[in-house]
PDB file of C-alpha atoms in Angstrom:
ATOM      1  CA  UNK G 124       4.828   5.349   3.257  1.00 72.00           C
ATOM      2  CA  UNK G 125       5.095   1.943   2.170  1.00 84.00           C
ATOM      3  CA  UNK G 126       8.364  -0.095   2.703  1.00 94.00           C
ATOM      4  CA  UNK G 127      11.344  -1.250   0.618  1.00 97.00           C
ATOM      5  CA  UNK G 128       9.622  -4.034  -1.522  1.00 97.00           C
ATOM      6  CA  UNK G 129      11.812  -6.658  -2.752  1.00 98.00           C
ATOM      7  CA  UNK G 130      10.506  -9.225  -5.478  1.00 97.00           C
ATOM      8  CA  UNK G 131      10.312 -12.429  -5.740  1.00 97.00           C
ATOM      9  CA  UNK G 132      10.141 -13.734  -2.595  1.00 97.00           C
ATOM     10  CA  UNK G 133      11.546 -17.366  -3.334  1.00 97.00           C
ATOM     11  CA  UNK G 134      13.530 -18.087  -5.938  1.00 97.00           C
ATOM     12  CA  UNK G 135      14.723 -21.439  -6.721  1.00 98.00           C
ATOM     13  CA  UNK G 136      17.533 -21.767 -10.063  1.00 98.00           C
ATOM     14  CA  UNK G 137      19.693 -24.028 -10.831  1.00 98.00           C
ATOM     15  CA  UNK G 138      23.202 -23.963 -11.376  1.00 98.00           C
ATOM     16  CA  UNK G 139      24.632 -22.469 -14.390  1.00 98.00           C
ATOM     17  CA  UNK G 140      21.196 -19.907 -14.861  1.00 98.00           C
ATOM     18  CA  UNK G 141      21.075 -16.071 -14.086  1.00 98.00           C
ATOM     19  CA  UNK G 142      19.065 -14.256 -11.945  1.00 98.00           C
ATOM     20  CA  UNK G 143      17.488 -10.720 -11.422  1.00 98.00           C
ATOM     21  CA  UNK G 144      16.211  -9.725  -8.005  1.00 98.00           C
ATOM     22  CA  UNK G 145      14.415  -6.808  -8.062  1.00 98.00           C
ATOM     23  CA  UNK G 146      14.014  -3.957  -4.985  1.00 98.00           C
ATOM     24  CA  UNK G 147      11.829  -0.568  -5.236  1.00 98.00           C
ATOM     25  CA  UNK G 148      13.125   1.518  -2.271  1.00 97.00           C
ATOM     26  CA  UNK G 149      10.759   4.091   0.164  1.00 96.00           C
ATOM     27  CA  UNK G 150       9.181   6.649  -1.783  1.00 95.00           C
ATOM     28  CA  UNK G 151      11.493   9.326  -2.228  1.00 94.00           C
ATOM     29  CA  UNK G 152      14.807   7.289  -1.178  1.00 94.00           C
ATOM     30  CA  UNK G 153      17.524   7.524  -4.138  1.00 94.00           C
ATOM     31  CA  UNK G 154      20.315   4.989  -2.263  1.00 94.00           C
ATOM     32  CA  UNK G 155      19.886   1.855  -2.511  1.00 96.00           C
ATOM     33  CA  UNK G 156      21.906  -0.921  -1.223  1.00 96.00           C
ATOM     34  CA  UNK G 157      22.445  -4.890  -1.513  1.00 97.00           C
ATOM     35  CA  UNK G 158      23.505  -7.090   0.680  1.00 96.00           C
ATOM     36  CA  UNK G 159      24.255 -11.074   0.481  1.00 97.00           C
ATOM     37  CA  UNK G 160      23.300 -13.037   4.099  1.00 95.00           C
ATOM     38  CA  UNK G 161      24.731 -16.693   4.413  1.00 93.00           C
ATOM     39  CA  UNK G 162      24.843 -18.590   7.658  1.00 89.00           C
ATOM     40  CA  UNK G 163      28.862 -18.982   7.454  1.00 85.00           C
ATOM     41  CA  UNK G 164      29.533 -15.314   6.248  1.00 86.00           C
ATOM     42  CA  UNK G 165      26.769 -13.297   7.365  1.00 88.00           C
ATOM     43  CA  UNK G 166      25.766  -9.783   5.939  1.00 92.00           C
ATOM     44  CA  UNK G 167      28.010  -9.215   2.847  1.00 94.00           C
ATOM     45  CA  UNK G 168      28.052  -5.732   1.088  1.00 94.00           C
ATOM     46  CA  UNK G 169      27.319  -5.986  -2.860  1.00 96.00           C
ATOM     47  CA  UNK G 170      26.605  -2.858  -4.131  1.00 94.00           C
ATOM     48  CA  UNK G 171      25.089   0.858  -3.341  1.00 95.00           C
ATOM     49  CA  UNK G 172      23.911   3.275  -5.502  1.00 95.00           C
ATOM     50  CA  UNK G 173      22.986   6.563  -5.482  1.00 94.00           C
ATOM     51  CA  UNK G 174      21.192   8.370  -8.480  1.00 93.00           C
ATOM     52  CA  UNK G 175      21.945   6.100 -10.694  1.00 94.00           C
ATOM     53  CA  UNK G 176      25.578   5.475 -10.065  1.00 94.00           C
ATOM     54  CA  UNK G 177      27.519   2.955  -8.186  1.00 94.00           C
ATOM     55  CA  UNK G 178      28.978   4.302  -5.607  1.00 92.00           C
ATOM     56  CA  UNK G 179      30.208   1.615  -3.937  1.00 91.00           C
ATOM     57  CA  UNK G 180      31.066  -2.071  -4.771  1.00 93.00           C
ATOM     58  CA  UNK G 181      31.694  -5.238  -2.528  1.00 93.00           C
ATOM     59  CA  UNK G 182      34.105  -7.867  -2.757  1.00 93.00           C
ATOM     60  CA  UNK G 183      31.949 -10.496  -5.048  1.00 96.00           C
ATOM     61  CA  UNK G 184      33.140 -11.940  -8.748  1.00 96.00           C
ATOM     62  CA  UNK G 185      31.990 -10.431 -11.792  1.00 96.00           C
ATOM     63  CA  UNK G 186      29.152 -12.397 -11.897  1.00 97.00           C
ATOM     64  CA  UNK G 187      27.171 -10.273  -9.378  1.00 98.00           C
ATOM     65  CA  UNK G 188      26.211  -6.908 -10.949  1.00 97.00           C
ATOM     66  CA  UNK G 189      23.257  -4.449 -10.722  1.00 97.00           C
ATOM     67  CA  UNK G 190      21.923  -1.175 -11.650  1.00 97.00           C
ATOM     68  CA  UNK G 191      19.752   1.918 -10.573  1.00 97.00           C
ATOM     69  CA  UNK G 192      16.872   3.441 -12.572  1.00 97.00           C
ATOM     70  CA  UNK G 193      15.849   7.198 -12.769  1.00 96.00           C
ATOM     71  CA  UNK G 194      12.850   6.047 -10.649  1.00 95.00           C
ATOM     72  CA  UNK G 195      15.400   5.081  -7.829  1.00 96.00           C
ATOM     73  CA  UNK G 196      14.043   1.150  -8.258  1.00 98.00           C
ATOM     74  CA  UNK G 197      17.526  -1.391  -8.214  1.00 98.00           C
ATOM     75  CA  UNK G 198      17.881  -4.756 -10.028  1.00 98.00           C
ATOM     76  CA  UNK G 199      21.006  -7.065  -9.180  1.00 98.00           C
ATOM     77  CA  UNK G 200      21.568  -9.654 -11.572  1.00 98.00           C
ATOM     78  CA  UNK G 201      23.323 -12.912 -10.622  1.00 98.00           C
ATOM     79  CA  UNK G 202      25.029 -14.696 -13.751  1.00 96.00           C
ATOM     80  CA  UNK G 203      26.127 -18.672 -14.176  1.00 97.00           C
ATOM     81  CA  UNK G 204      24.767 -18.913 -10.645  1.00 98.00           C
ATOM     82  CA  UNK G 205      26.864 -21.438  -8.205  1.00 97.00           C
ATOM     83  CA  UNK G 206      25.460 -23.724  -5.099  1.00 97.00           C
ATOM     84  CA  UNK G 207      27.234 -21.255  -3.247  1.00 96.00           C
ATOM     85  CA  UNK G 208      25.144 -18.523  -4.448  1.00 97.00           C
ATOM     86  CA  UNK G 209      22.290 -19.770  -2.386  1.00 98.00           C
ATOM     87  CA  UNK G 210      21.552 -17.100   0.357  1.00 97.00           C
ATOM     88  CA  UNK G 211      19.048 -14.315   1.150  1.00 97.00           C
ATOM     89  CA  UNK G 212      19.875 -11.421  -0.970  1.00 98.00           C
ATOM     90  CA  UNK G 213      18.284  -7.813   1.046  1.00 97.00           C
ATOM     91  CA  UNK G 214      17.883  -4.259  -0.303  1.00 97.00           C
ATOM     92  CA  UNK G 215      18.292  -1.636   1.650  1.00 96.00           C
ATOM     93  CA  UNK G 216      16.948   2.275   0.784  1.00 96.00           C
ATOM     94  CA  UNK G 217      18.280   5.775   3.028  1.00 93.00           C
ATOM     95  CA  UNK G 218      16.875   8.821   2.403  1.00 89.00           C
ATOM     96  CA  UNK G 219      20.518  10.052   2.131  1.00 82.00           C
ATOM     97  CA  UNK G 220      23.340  10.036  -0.499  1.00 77.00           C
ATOM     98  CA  UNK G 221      24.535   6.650   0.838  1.00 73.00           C
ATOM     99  CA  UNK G 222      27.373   5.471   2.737  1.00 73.00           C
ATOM    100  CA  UNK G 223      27.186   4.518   6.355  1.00 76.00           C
ATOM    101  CA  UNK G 224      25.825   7.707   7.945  1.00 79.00           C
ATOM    102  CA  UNK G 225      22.690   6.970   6.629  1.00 84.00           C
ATOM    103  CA  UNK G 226      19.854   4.556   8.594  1.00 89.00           C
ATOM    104  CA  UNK G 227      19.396   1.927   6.279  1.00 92.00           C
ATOM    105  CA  UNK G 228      15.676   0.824   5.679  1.00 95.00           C
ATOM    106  CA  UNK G 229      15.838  -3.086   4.984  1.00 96.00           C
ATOM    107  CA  UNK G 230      13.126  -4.921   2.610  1.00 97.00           C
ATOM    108  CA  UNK G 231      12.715  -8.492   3.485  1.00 96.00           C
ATOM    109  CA  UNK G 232      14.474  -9.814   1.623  1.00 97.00           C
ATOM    110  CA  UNK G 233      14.941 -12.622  -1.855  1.00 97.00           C
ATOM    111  CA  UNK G 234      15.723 -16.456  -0.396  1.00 97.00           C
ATOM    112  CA  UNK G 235      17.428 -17.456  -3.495  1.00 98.00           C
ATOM    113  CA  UNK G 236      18.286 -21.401  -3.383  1.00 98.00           C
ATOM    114  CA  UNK G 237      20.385 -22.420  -6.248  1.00 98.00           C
ATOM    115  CA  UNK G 238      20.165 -26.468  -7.046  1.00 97.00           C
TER     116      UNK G 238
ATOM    117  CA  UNK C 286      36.879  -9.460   7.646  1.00 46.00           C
ATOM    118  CA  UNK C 287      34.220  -8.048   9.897  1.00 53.00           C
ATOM    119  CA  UNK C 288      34.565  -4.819  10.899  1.00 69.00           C
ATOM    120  CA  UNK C 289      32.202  -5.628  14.348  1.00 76.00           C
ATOM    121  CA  UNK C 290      32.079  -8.821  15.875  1.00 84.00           C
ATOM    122  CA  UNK C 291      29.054  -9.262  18.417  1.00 87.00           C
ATOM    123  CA  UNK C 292      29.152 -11.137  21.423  1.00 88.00           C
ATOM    124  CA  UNK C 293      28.053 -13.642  22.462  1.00 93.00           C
ATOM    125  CA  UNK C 294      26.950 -15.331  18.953  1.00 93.00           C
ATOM    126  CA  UNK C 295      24.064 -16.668  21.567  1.00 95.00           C
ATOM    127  CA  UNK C 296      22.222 -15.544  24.044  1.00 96.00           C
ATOM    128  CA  UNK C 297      18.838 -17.407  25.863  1.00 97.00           C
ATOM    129  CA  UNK C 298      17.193 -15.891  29.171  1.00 97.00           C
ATOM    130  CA  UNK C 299      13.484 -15.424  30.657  1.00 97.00           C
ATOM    131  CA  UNK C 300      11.246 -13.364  29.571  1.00 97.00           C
ATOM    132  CA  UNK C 301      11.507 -10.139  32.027  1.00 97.00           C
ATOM    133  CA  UNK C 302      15.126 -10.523  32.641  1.00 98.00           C
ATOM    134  CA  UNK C 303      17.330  -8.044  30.668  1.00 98.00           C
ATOM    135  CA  UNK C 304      19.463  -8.761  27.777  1.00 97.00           C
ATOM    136  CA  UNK C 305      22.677  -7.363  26.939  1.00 97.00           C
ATOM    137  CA  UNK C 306      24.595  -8.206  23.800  1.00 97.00           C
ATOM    138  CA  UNK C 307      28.392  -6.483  22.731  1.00 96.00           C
ATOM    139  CA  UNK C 308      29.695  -4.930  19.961  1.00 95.00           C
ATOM    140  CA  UNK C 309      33.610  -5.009  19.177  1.00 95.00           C
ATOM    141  CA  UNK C 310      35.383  -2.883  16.273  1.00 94.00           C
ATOM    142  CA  UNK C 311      38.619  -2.569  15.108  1.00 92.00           C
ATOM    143  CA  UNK C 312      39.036   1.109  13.527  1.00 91.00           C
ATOM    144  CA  UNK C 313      37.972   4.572  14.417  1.00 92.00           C
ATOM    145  CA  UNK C 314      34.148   5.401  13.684  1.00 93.00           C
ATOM    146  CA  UNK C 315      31.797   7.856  12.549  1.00 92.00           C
ATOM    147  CA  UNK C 316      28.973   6.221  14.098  1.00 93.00           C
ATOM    148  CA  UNK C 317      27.600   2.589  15.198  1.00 95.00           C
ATOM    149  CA  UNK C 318      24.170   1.601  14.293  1.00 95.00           C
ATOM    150  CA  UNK C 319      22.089  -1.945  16.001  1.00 97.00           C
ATOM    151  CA  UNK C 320      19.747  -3.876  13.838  1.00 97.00           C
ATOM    152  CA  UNK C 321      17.254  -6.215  14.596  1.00 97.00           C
ATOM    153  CA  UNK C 322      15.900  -9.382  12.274  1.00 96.00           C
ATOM    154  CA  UNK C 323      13.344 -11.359  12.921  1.00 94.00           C
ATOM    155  CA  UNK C 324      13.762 -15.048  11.738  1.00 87.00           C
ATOM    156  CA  UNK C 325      14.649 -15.156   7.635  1.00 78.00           C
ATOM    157  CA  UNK C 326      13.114 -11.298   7.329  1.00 86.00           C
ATOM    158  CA  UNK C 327      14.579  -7.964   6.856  1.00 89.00           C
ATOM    159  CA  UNK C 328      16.430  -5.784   9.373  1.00 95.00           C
ATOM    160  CA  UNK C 329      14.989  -3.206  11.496  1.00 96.00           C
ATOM    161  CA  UNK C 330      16.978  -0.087  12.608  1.00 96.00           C
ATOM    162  CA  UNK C 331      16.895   0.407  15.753  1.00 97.00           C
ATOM    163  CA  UNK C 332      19.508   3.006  17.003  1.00 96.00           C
ATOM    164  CA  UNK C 333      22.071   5.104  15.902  1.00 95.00           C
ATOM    165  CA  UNK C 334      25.056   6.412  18.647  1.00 96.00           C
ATOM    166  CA  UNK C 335      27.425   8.639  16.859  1.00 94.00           C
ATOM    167  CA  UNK C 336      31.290   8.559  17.680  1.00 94.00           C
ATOM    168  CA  UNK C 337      30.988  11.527  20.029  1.00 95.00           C
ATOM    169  CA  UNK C 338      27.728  10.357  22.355  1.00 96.00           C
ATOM    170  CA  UNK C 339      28.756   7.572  24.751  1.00 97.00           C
ATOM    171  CA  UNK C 340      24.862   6.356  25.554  1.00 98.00           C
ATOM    172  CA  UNK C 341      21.368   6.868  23.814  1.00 97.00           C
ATOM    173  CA  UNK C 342      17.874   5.557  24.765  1.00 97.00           C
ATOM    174  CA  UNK C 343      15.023   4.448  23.044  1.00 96.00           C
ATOM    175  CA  UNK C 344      12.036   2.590  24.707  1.00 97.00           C
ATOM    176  CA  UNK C 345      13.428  -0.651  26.212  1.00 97.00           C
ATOM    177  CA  UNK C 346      16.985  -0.187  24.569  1.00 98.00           C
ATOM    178  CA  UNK C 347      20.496   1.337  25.984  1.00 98.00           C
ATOM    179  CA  UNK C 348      23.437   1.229  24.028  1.00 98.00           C
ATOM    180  CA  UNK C 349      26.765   2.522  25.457  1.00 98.00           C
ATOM    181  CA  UNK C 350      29.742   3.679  22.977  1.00 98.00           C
ATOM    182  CA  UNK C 351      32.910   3.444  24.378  1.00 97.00           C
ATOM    183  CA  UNK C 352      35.369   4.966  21.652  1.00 96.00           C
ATOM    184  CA  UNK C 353      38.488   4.438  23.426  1.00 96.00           C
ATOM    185  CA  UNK C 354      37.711   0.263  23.989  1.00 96.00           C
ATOM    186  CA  UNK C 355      36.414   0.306  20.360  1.00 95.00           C
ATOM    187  CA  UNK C 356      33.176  -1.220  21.797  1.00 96.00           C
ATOM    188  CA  UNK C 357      29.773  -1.224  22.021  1.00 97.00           C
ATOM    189  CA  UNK C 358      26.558  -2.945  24.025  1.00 97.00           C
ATOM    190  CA  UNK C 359      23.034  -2.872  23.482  1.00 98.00           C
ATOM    191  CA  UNK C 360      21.109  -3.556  26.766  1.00 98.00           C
ATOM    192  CA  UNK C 361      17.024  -4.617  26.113  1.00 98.00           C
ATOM    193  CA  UNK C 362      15.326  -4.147  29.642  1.00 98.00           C
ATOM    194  CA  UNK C 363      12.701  -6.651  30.936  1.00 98.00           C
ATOM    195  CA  UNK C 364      12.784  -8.559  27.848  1.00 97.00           C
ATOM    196  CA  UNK C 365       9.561 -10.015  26.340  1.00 97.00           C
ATOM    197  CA  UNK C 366       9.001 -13.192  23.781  1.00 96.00           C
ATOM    198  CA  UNK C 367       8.924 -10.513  20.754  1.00 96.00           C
ATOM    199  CA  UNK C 368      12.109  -9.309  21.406  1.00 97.00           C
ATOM    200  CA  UNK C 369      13.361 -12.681  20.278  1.00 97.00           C
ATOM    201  CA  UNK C 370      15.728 -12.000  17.133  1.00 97.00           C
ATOM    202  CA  UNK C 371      19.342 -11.925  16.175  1.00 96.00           C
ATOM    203  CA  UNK C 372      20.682  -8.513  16.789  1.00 97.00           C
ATOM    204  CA  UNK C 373      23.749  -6.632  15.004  1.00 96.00           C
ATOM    205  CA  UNK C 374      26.025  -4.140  15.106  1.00 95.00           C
ATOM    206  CA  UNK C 375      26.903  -2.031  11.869  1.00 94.00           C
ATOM    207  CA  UNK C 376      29.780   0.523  12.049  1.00 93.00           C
ATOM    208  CA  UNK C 377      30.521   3.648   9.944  1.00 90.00           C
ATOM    209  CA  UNK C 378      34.134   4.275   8.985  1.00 87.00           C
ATOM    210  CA  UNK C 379      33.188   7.601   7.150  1.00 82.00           C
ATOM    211  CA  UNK C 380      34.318   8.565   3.692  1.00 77.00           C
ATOM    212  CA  UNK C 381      31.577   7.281   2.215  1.00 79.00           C
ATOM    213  CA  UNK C 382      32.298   3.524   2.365  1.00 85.00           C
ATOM    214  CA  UNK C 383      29.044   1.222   3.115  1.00 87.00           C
ATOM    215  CA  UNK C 384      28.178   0.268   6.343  1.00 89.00           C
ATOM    216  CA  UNK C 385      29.867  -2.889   7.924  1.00 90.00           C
ATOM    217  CA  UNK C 386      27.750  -5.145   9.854  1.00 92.00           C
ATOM    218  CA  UNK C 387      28.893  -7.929  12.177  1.00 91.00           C
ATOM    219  CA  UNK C 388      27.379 -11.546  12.517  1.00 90.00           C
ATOM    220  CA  UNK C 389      25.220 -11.040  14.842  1.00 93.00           C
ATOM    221  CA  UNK C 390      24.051 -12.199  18.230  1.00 95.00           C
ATOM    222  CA  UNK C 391      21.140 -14.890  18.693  1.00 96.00           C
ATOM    223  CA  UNK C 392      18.670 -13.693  21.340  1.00 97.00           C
ATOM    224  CA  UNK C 393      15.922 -15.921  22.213  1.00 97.00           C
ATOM    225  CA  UNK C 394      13.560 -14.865  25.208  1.00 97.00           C
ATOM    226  CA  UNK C 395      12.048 -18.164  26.845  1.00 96.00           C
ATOM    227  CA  UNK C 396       7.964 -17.134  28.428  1.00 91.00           C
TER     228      UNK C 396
END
């Protein structure tokens, strides 16, 4: 099976613009998660979802938001982007309903470098 | 705050020697799960040890539980130049909240 595939790669912006990172999880996988990585915070929870639905939601402003297709593939969307928005942004799929019982399977990952 | 908090946040040794890195929690657990990432890439599962085993296997790796401390460690055995990553903990807390990873411990493995 092929891996969680995460695109683009690279993403430079500047401040003030929008974003949409994109993630298609393993074949057959309907939770998908997001995750922010920073040097000074480390791996921050954004979102999961599960068929569709949010199931869960991290502790980020308004400006972060995503959403789940019926095909199980997950955009995030990043709106009047900040310096402090630079970071690598990961997906994760689980062949489960989500939440932390669930192995996560990690893609590898946006670098998004806001200037 | 961080639910797991690894230690150390550094850890440099020879390749061959073994490698053990801890994981600290603060509440009660379903299960704890170790990651590995390689340099700017995506994490790689590497084991899960649920709240009621206190040690699991795989290859190489050892991790330990100990529910009562509200700790874990990940041993890597005769370490090898590959096995240079940062390594984390992630902790369940059940009711179907998201996984909780910690910042991680920086392994490097010298040849």
């Amino acid at each position: 099976k092929a891996g969680v595939t995460q695109t683009p790669r690279y993403l430079i912006k500047t401040r003030g613009q929008q974003v949409t990172l994109s993630c298609s999880p393993i074949s057959g996988h309907r939770s998908v998660s997001w995750y922010q990585q920073t040097p000074g915070q480390g791996l921050q929870f954004l979102f999961e979802y599960f068929s569709e639905t949010q199931r869960n939601k991290g502790n980020f402003p308004g400006r972060f938001s995503g959403r789940q297709f019926s095909n199980s593939r997950s955009e995030m969307n990043v709106s009047t982007l900040e310096l402090g928005d630079s970071a690598l942004y990961l997906c994760a799929s689980s062949s489960g309903r989500g939440g932390g019982t669930d192995t996560q399977y990690f893609g590898p990952g946006t670098r998004l470098t806001v200037l | 705050s961080q639910q797991g908090e690894e230690d150390p946040q550094a850890l440099s040794i020879q390749e061959g020697e073994n490698a053990t890195m801890n994981c600290s929690y603060k509440t009660s657990i379903n299960n704890l799960q170790w990651y590995r990432q390689n340099s700017g890439r995506g994490l790689v599962h590497l084991i899960l040890i649920r709240s009621n085993e206190r040690e699991k296997h795989s290859g190489r790796l050892r991790v330990t539980l100990d529910t009562s401390k509200k700790s874990s460690s990940l041993l890597i055995t005769a370490s090898r130049a590959a096995d240079t990553a940062s390594y984390f903990c992630a902790t369940d807390v059940g009711g179907n909240t998201p996984l909780v990873f910690g910042k991680g411990t920086r392994l490097s493995v010298i040849a």
